[in-house]
Amino acid sequence: MARPLLKVAMVGHVDHGKSTLIGRLLLETHSLPDGKAKEIENISKGLGKEAELAYLTDQFREERENNMTIDTTQVFFKTRKAHYAVIDSPGHVEFIKNMLTGAAQADAAILVVDAQEGLKEQSRRHAFLVDLLGVKKLIVVFNKMDLVNYKETSFVEKKSVLLRFLKGLNGRPLNIIPVSAKENVNISKRSTRTRWYRGPSLLEALDALAPAAESSNAPLRFPVQDVYEIDGQKILVGQILSGKIAAGQKVTLLPSMRSAVIRSMKIFGRSPGKAFAGESIGLILREPVSVSRGEVLVEKKCAPVPTTHFTGNVFWISALPLRVDAAVTLRCATQELRGRIIGIRNRMDSSALEILEKRARRLHANETGAVSFVTEKPLVVERSCPLNGLGRFVIEQDFQMQGAGIIS
Ligand code: GDP
């Protein structure tokens, strides 16, 4: 059987060791491009052992700086059990944007916490976001254990602060692992430096995560991204968010509720009989119905109900506060609609997880709250499905993303 691909978001406060840990995972799994491992080895011979990962880390940074157009870096490695894509964002704001817009659809997350410093503001916010987005598989690593001499007491003390904080969230970490990315402790195998620790190494913990839920078994969701006309034939293009589509299948178009039958499909010049979640395809309908961007193809028996009123847990990033009554543009999958804020049920600090105000008029940067919207036209959204593109939305004002939310 093919090895599953697991997308893992690397999150945590700046300088707690995310890049170093990525470098270490690449080295330990022999996933560096040809020549790079040798290059690092040669450099470390000259400079001493310390240099190897710092050098690798610098290389990552340099590559990013040369590549400012992309917000997310994906780094790949594999073990005997699975392929991994590590999603790493260059900064805090980029990370939040990537997580909220779904650019980074992570199956799992590794929260990196400095063992000496413990949880910091960004560690808390990231943990909150990972939880808000429904990423159930969370592994916490306390990194830089070398700086606390691998002492169990330091680990236990920081771990209890972490667990107290996580009580305010829904999820629980699957593992809490003491590591040193720098000294290669508890990365691929358990080290004798932490004899008191009984759990798995980081790679063992990752390999134990079950493959991501088979999204092809979920109900069909196909948001239309564009409609092309080629030789008089209309082709609906987009990516299947979940489920599968087959030629001859009857589908319902939302929000209009019209039905249609799939005549054929196209993927890169081929005309397959079936297509699955994750695939980008072109669809040709049997009926000459007019379809436009933003419509969503579903199966009638498990279709979400389009709505003009909904509430979402919003995370606000803009320096300009979100206000009740403000007009906003909402994007959800390929849908784009005008809407208005009709209420903010509560306002919470995403780092302290404390309610600051009930029935608020404004939501400030880095705050989160239950916000109610009304839209000009019905929107196809889905509750409790944050990992599916219809469960999350982006809020724009003046053509800029100002915040995002999860349908609640
Ligand atoms: P990021 O901002 O989270 O990506 O952090 P970096 O990976 O850039 O690391 C920040 C600093 O911490 C660098 O100077 C690293 O060399 C150092 N560092 C990372 N991991 C360890 C570790 O396990 N032990 C020690 N002592 N330093 C580490």
Coordinates of C-alpha atoms and ligand atoms in Angstrom, one line a residue:
M1 CA 0.0 0.0 0.0
A2 CA 1.2 3.5 -0.8
R3 CA 2.5 5.5 2.2
P4 CA 0.0 8.2 3.3
L5 CA 0.9 11.9 3.0
L6 CA 0.5 13.8 6.2
K7 CA 0.6 17.6 6.1
V8 CA 2.1 18.9 9.3
A9 CA 2.0 22.6 10.4
M10 CA 5.1 23.6 12.3
V11 CA 4.0 26.3 14.8
G12 CA 5.3 28.1 17.8
H13 CA 6.8 31.3 19.1
V14 CA 9.6 32.9 17.1
D15 CA 13.1 31.6 18.0
H16 CA 11.7 28.5 19.8
G17 CA 13.4 26.4 17.2
K18 CA 11.0 25.6 14.4
S19 CA 13.5 25.9 11.5
T20 CA 16.2 24.0 13.4
L21 CA 13.8 21.2 14.1
I22 CA 12.8 21.0 10.4
G23 CA 16.5 20.9 9.5
R24 CA 17.0 18.1 12.1
L25 CA 14.0 16.1 10.7
L26 CA 15.4 16.4 7.2
L27 CA 18.8 15.2 8.3
E28 CA 17.4 12.3 10.4
T29 CA 15.2 11.1 7.6
H30 CA 18.0 11.5 4.9
S31 CA 15.6 13.8 3.0
L32 CA 18.1 16.5 2.0
P33 CA 18.6 17.1 -1.7
D34 CA 21.7 15.4 -3.2
G35 CA 24.9 17.1 -2.2
K36 CA 23.3 19.2 0.6
A37 CA 24.0 16.8 3.4
K38 CA 27.6 16.5 2.2
E39 CA 28.0 20.2 2.0
I40 CA 26.8 20.7 5.5
E41 CA 29.0 17.9 6.7
N42 CA 32.1 19.6 5.1
I43 CA 31.1 22.9 6.6
S44 CA 30.6 21.5 10.1
K45 CA 34.0 19.8 9.9
G46 CA 35.6 23.2 9.4
L47 CA 33.5 25.0 12.0
G48 CA 32.7 22.4 14.6
K49 CA 29.5 20.4 15.1
E50 CA 27.5 23.5 16.2
A51 CA 27.4 24.9 12.7
E52 CA 25.5 22.2 10.9
L53 CA 21.9 23.1 11.7
A54 CA 22.4 26.7 12.0
Y55 CA 23.7 26.6 8.5
L56 CA 20.8 24.7 7.3
T57 CA 18.4 27.0 9.0
D58 CA 20.1 30.0 7.4
Q59 CA 19.7 28.4 4.0
F60 CA 15.9 28.0 4.6
R61 CA 15.7 31.7 5.5
E62 CA 17.7 32.7 2.5
E63 CA 15.5 30.6 0.2
R64 CA 12.4 32.2 1.7
E65 CA 13.8 35.7 1.3
N66 CA 14.4 35.1 -2.3
N67 CA 11.0 33.7 -2.6
M68 CA 8.8 36.4 -1.0
T69 CA 5.9 35.7 -3.3
I70 CA 5.0 32.5 -1.5
D71 CA 3.7 32.7 2.0
T72 CA 4.2 29.2 3.0
T73 CA 7.2 26.9 2.6
Q74 CA 6.6 23.3 2.3
V75 CA 9.4 21.0 3.1
F76 CA 9.1 17.3 2.4
F77 CA 10.5 14.2 4.2
K78 CA 9.6 10.6 4.5
T79 CA 9.9 7.7 6.9
R80 CA 9.2 4.1 6.2
K81 CA 5.6 4.6 7.3
A82 CA 4.6 8.0 5.7
H83 CA 5.4 11.0 3.5
Y84 CA 5.3 14.3 5.3
A85 CA 4.9 17.8 4.1
V86 CA 5.9 20.3 6.7
I87 CA 4.1 23.6 6.4
D88 CA 6.2 26.4 7.7
S89 CA 5.2 30.1 7.5
P90 CA 7.8 32.9 7.5
G91 CA 6.2 35.0 10.2
H92 CA 3.4 35.3 12.7
V93 CA 0.9 37.2 10.5
E94 CA 1.6 35.0 7.4
F95 CA 1.1 32.0 9.5
I96 CA -2.3 33.2 10.8
K97 CA -3.4 34.1 7.2
N98 CA -2.2 30.7 5.9
M99 CA -4.0 28.8 8.6
L100 CA -7.2 30.8 8.3
T101 CA -7.5 30.8 4.6
G102 CA -6.8 27.2 4.3
A103 CA -3.6 27.7 2.3
A104 CA -2.1 25.4 4.8
Q105 CA -4.6 22.6 5.2
A106 CA -2.8 20.7 7.9
D107 CA -3.7 17.2 9.1
A108 CA -1.6 17.6 12.2
A109 CA 0.5 20.3 14.0
I110 CA 3.7 20.3 15.9
L111 CA 3.8 23.1 18.5
V112 CA 7.4 23.9 19.3
V113 CA 8.0 25.4 22.8
D114 CA 11.3 26.5 24.2
A115 CA 11.9 24.4 27.3
Q116 CA 13.5 27.2 29.1
E117 CA 11.1 30.0 28.2
G118 CA 7.9 28.0 28.2
L119 CA 4.7 29.2 26.5
K120 CA 4.9 32.6 25.0
E121 CA 2.2 34.7 23.4
Q122 CA 2.5 33.3 19.9
S123 CA 2.6 29.7 21.3
R124 CA -0.8 30.4 22.8
R125 CA -2.3 32.0 19.8
H126 CA -1.0 29.3 17.5
A127 CA -2.3 26.5 19.8
F128 CA -5.7 28.4 19.9
L129 CA -5.8 28.6 16.0
V130 CA -4.9 25.0 15.5
D131 CA -7.7 24.1 17.9
L132 CA -10.2 26.5 16.3
L133 CA -9.4 25.0 12.8
G134 CA -10.2 21.6 14.1
V135 CA -6.7 20.2 13.6
K136 CA -7.1 17.3 16.1
K137 CA -3.6 15.9 15.9
L138 CA -1.4 18.0 18.0
I139 CA 2.1 17.1 19.2
V140 CA 3.9 19.5 21.5
V141 CA 7.7 19.4 21.7
F142 CA 9.6 21.2 24.5
N143 CA 12.7 22.0 22.5
K144 CA 16.2 23.2 23.7
M145 CA 16.1 20.6 26.6
D146 CA 19.9 20.9 26.5
L147 CA 19.5 24.4 28.0
V148 CA 17.8 23.0 31.1
N149 CA 20.3 20.1 31.3
Y150 CA 17.5 17.6 30.3
K151 CA 16.0 17.9 33.8
E152 CA 12.7 16.2 34.3
T153 CA 11.6 18.9 36.8
S154 CA 11.9 21.6 34.2
F155 CA 9.9 19.6 31.7
V156 CA 7.2 18.7 34.3
E157 CA 6.8 22.3 35.4
K158 CA 6.5 23.6 31.8
K159 CA 4.2 20.8 30.8
S160 CA 1.7 21.5 33.7
V161 CA 1.5 25.2 32.6
L162 CA 0.8 24.0 29.0
L163 CA -1.9 21.6 30.2
R164 CA -3.6 24.3 32.3
F165 CA -3.7 26.6 29.2
L166 CA -5.0 23.8 26.9
K167 CA -7.9 23.2 29.3
G168 CA -9.5 26.2 27.8
L169 CA -9.5 24.5 24.3
N170 CA -11.3 21.5 22.9
G171 CA -8.3 19.4 21.9
R172 CA -5.6 17.7 23.9
P173 CA -2.1 17.0 22.5
L174 CA -1.4 13.4 21.6
N175 CA 2.1 13.7 22.8
I176 CA 4.3 16.1 24.8
I177 CA 7.9 15.3 24.0
P178 CA 11.1 16.7 25.4
V179 CA 13.6 17.2 22.6
S180 CA 16.7 19.1 21.6
A181 CA 16.8 19.8 17.9
K182 CA 20.3 21.0 18.2
E183 CA 21.7 17.9 20.0
N184 CA 19.4 15.5 18.2
V185 CA 17.7 14.2 21.3
N186 CA 14.4 12.3 21.0
I187 CA 14.0 13.1 17.3
S188 CA 14.2 9.8 15.6
K189 CA 14.7 7.6 18.7
R190 CA 14.4 7.9 22.4
S191 CA 17.6 9.2 23.9
T192 CA 19.5 8.1 27.1
R193 CA 19.7 11.8 28.0
T194 CA 16.1 11.8 29.1
R195 CA 15.8 8.3 30.8
W196 CA 12.8 9.6 32.8
Y197 CA 10.8 10.1 29.6
R198 CA 8.7 7.1 28.6
G199 CA 6.9 8.3 25.5
P200 CA 7.8 8.1 21.8
S201 CA 10.4 10.1 19.9
L202 CA 9.1 12.8 17.6
L203 CA 9.3 10.7 14.5
E204 CA 7.8 7.7 16.2
A205 CA 4.9 10.0 17.4
L206 CA 4.4 11.3 13.8
D207 CA 4.4 7.8 12.4
A208 CA 1.8 6.7 14.9
L209 CA -0.7 9.3 13.6
A210 CA -3.3 7.5 11.6
P211 CA -3.5 8.6 8.0
A212 CA -5.7 11.6 7.4
A213 CA -9.4 10.7 7.2
E214 CA -10.3 9.6 3.7
S215 CA -12.0 12.7 2.3
S216 CA -13.2 10.9 -0.8
N217 CA -15.7 9.1 1.4
A218 CA -17.3 12.4 2.5
P219 CA -20.2 14.0 0.7
L220 CA -19.4 15.7 -2.6
R221 CA -18.5 19.4 -2.5
F222 CA -17.3 21.0 -5.7
P223 CA -17.1 24.8 -5.7
V224 CA -17.0 26.1 -9.2
Q225 CA -13.9 28.2 -9.7
D226 CA -14.4 29.3 -13.3
V227 CA -16.5 28.5 -16.3
Y228 CA -14.7 28.3 -19.7
E229 CA -16.3 27.9 -23.1
I230 CA -14.3 25.8 -25.5
D231 CA -15.7 24.9 -28.9
G232 CA -19.1 25.9 -27.7
Q233 CA -18.9 23.6 -24.8
K234 CA -19.1 25.0 -21.2
I235 CA -16.5 23.5 -18.8
L236 CA -16.8 24.1 -15.1
V237 CA -13.4 24.0 -13.5
G238 CA -12.5 23.7 -9.8
Q239 CA -11.1 21.4 -7.2
I240 CA -13.1 18.7 -5.5
L241 CA -13.1 19.6 -1.8
S242 CA -14.5 16.3 -0.7
G243 CA -16.3 13.2 -2.1
K244 CA -16.1 11.9 -5.6
I245 CA -17.7 12.7 -9.0
A246 CA -18.5 10.2 -11.7
A247 CA -19.7 10.6 -15.3
G248 CA -23.5 10.2 -15.4
Q249 CA -23.9 11.3 -11.8
K250 CA -26.8 13.6 -10.9
V251 CA -25.8 16.7 -9.0
T252 CA -27.4 19.7 -7.4
L253 CA -26.2 23.2 -7.9
L254 CA -26.2 25.4 -4.8
P255 CA -27.5 27.9 -3.9
S256 CA -30.0 27.7 -6.8
M257 CA -30.9 24.1 -6.1
R258 CA -31.1 23.3 -9.8
S259 CA -30.1 19.8 -10.8
A260 CA -27.8 18.6 -13.6
V261 CA -26.1 15.5 -14.8
I262 CA -22.3 15.2 -15.4
R263 CA -21.7 14.3 -19.0
S264 CA -17.9 14.0 -18.9
M265 CA -14.8 15.1 -17.1
K266 CA -11.4 16.4 -18.1
I267 CA -8.2 16.3 -16.2
F268 CA -5.1 17.4 -18.2
G269 CA -6.4 16.2 -21.5
R270 CA -7.7 12.9 -20.1
S271 CA -11.4 12.1 -19.7
P272 CA -11.6 9.9 -16.6
G273 CA -14.8 8.2 -15.6
K274 CA -14.3 9.3 -11.9
A275 CA -12.5 12.0 -10.0
F276 CA -11.7 12.2 -6.3
A277 CA -11.3 14.7 -3.4
G278 CA -8.2 16.9 -4.0
E279 CA -8.3 16.6 -7.8
S280 CA -8.6 19.7 -10.0
I281 CA -11.0 18.9 -12.8
G282 CA -13.1 20.3 -15.6
L283 CA -16.8 19.2 -15.7
I284 CA -19.1 19.2 -18.7
L285 CA -22.9 19.0 -17.9
R286 CA -25.5 17.3 -20.0
E287 CA -27.9 20.2 -19.7
P288 CA -27.1 23.7 -21.0
V289 CA -27.7 25.3 -17.6
S290 CA -25.8 28.5 -17.0
V291 CA -23.4 28.2 -14.1
S292 CA -21.0 30.8 -12.7
R293 CA -18.1 31.0 -10.3
G294 CA -19.0 30.4 -6.7
E295 CA -21.8 27.8 -7.2
V296 CA -21.2 24.6 -5.4
L297 CA -22.0 21.1 -6.8
V298 CA -23.3 18.6 -4.2
E299 CA -25.4 15.5 -4.0
K300 CA -29.0 16.3 -3.3
K301 CA -29.3 13.8 -0.4
C302 CA -26.6 15.4 1.7
A303 CA -26.7 19.0 0.6
P304 CA -26.0 21.9 2.9
V305 CA -28.8 24.5 3.2
P306 CA -27.8 27.9 1.7
T307 CA -28.3 30.7 4.2
T308 CA -28.2 34.5 4.5
H309 CA -27.7 34.5 8.3
F310 CA -24.8 32.7 10.0
T311 CA -22.4 33.0 13.0
G312 CA -18.7 32.3 12.9
N313 CA -15.9 32.3 15.3
V314 CA -13.8 35.1 13.9
F315 CA -10.1 35.8 14.3
W316 CA -9.4 39.4 13.6
I317 CA -5.9 40.4 12.4
S318 CA -6.4 44.0 11.1
A319 CA -5.2 47.0 13.1
L320 CA -8.6 48.6 12.2
P321 CA -11.2 47.0 14.5
L322 CA -14.2 45.0 13.1
R323 CA -17.4 47.0 14.0
V324 CA -21.0 46.0 14.3
D325 CA -22.9 47.3 11.2
A326 CA -19.8 47.4 9.1
A327 CA -20.1 46.2 5.4
V328 CA -17.7 43.5 4.5
T329 CA -16.9 41.2 1.6
L330 CA -17.0 37.5 2.5
R331 CA -15.1 34.8 0.7
C332 CA -15.9 31.2 1.3
A333 CA -14.4 28.6 -1.0
T334 CA -14.9 30.3 -4.4
Q335 CA -18.0 32.3 -3.3
E336 CA -17.7 36.0 -2.9
L337 CA -20.6 38.0 -1.3
R338 CA -21.3 41.3 0.3
G339 CA -22.4 41.1 3.9
R340 CA -22.9 43.1 7.1
I341 CA -21.9 42.4 10.7
I342 CA -25.1 42.2 12.8
G343 CA -23.6 41.4 16.2
I344 CA -20.5 40.3 18.2
R345 CA -21.7 37.9 20.9
N346 CA -18.5 38.0 22.8
R347 CA -14.9 39.2 22.5
M348 CA -12.0 37.1 23.6
D349 CA -8.2 37.5 23.8
S350 CA -6.8 34.6 21.7
S351 CA -3.7 34.4 23.9
A352 CA -5.2 34.5 27.3
L353 CA -8.4 32.8 26.3
E354 CA -10.4 35.1 28.5
I355 CA -13.8 36.7 27.6
L356 CA -13.2 40.4 27.6
E357 CA -16.7 41.6 26.8
K358 CA -20.1 40.2 26.0
R359 CA -22.3 41.7 23.3
A360 CA -19.3 43.8 22.0
R361 CA -19.4 46.5 19.4
R362 CA -15.9 45.9 18.1
L363 CA -13.3 43.2 17.7
H364 CA -9.6 44.2 17.8
A365 CA -6.5 42.7 16.3
N366 CA -5.6 39.3 17.7
E367 CA -9.0 39.0 19.3
T368 CA -11.5 36.3 18.5
G369 CA -15.3 36.3 19.0
A370 CA -18.6 34.9 17.9
V371 CA -19.7 37.2 15.1
S372 CA -23.1 37.2 13.3
F373 CA -23.4 38.1 9.7
V374 CA -26.2 38.7 7.2
T375 CA -25.4 38.4 3.5
E376 CA -27.0 40.0 0.4
K377 CA -27.5 36.6 -1.2
P378 CA -27.6 33.0 0.2
L379 CA -24.2 31.6 1.0
V380 CA -23.3 27.8 0.9
V381 CA -21.6 27.2 4.2
E382 CA -21.1 24.2 6.4
R383 CA -21.1 24.0 10.2
S384 CA -18.5 22.0 12.2
C385 CA -16.5 21.3 9.2
P386 CA -13.5 23.7 9.4
L387 CA -11.2 21.6 7.3
N388 CA -13.6 21.6 4.4
G389 CA -13.4 24.9 2.5
L390 CA -17.1 25.6 3.1
G391 CA -16.6 25.7 6.9
R392 CA -14.3 28.7 6.8
F393 CA -14.5 32.2 5.4
V394 CA -12.3 35.2 4.9
I395 CA -13.5 38.8 5.7
E396 CA -12.2 41.5 3.5
Q397 CA -12.5 45.3 3.6
D398 CA -10.9 47.5 1.0
F399 CA -9.7 44.5 -0.9
Q400 CA -7.6 43.3 2.0
M401 CA -8.0 40.3 4.2
Q402 CA -8.8 41.6 7.7
G403 CA -9.8 38.5 9.5
A404 CA -11.3 35.1 9.0
G405 CA -13.7 32.8 10.7
I406 CA -15.0 29.3 11.1
I407 CA -18.7 28.7 10.8
S408 CA -20.1 27.8 14.2
Ligands
GDP1 P1 12.4 29.6 14.8 O1 12.3 31.1 14.8 O2 11.3 29.0 15.7 O3 12.4 29.0 13.4 O4 13.8 29.2 15.5 P2 15.2 28.8 14.9 O5 15.1 27.4 14.4 O6 15.7 29.8 14.0 O7 16.1 28.8 16.2 C1 16.3 30.0 17.0 C2 17.6 29.8 17.8 O8 17.5 28.7 18.7 C3 18.8 29.5 16.9 O9 19.9 30.2 17.4 C4 19.0 28.0 17.1 O10 20.3 27.6 16.9 C5 18.6 27.8 18.5 N1 18.1 26.5 18.8 C6 17.2 25.8 18.1 N2 17.0 24.5 18.6 C7 17.8 24.5 19.7 C8 18.1 23.5 20.7 O11 17.6 22.4 20.7 N3 19.0 23.8 21.7 C9 19.6 25.0 21.7 N4 20.5 25.2 22.7 N5 19.4 26.0 20.8 C10 18.5 25.7 19.8

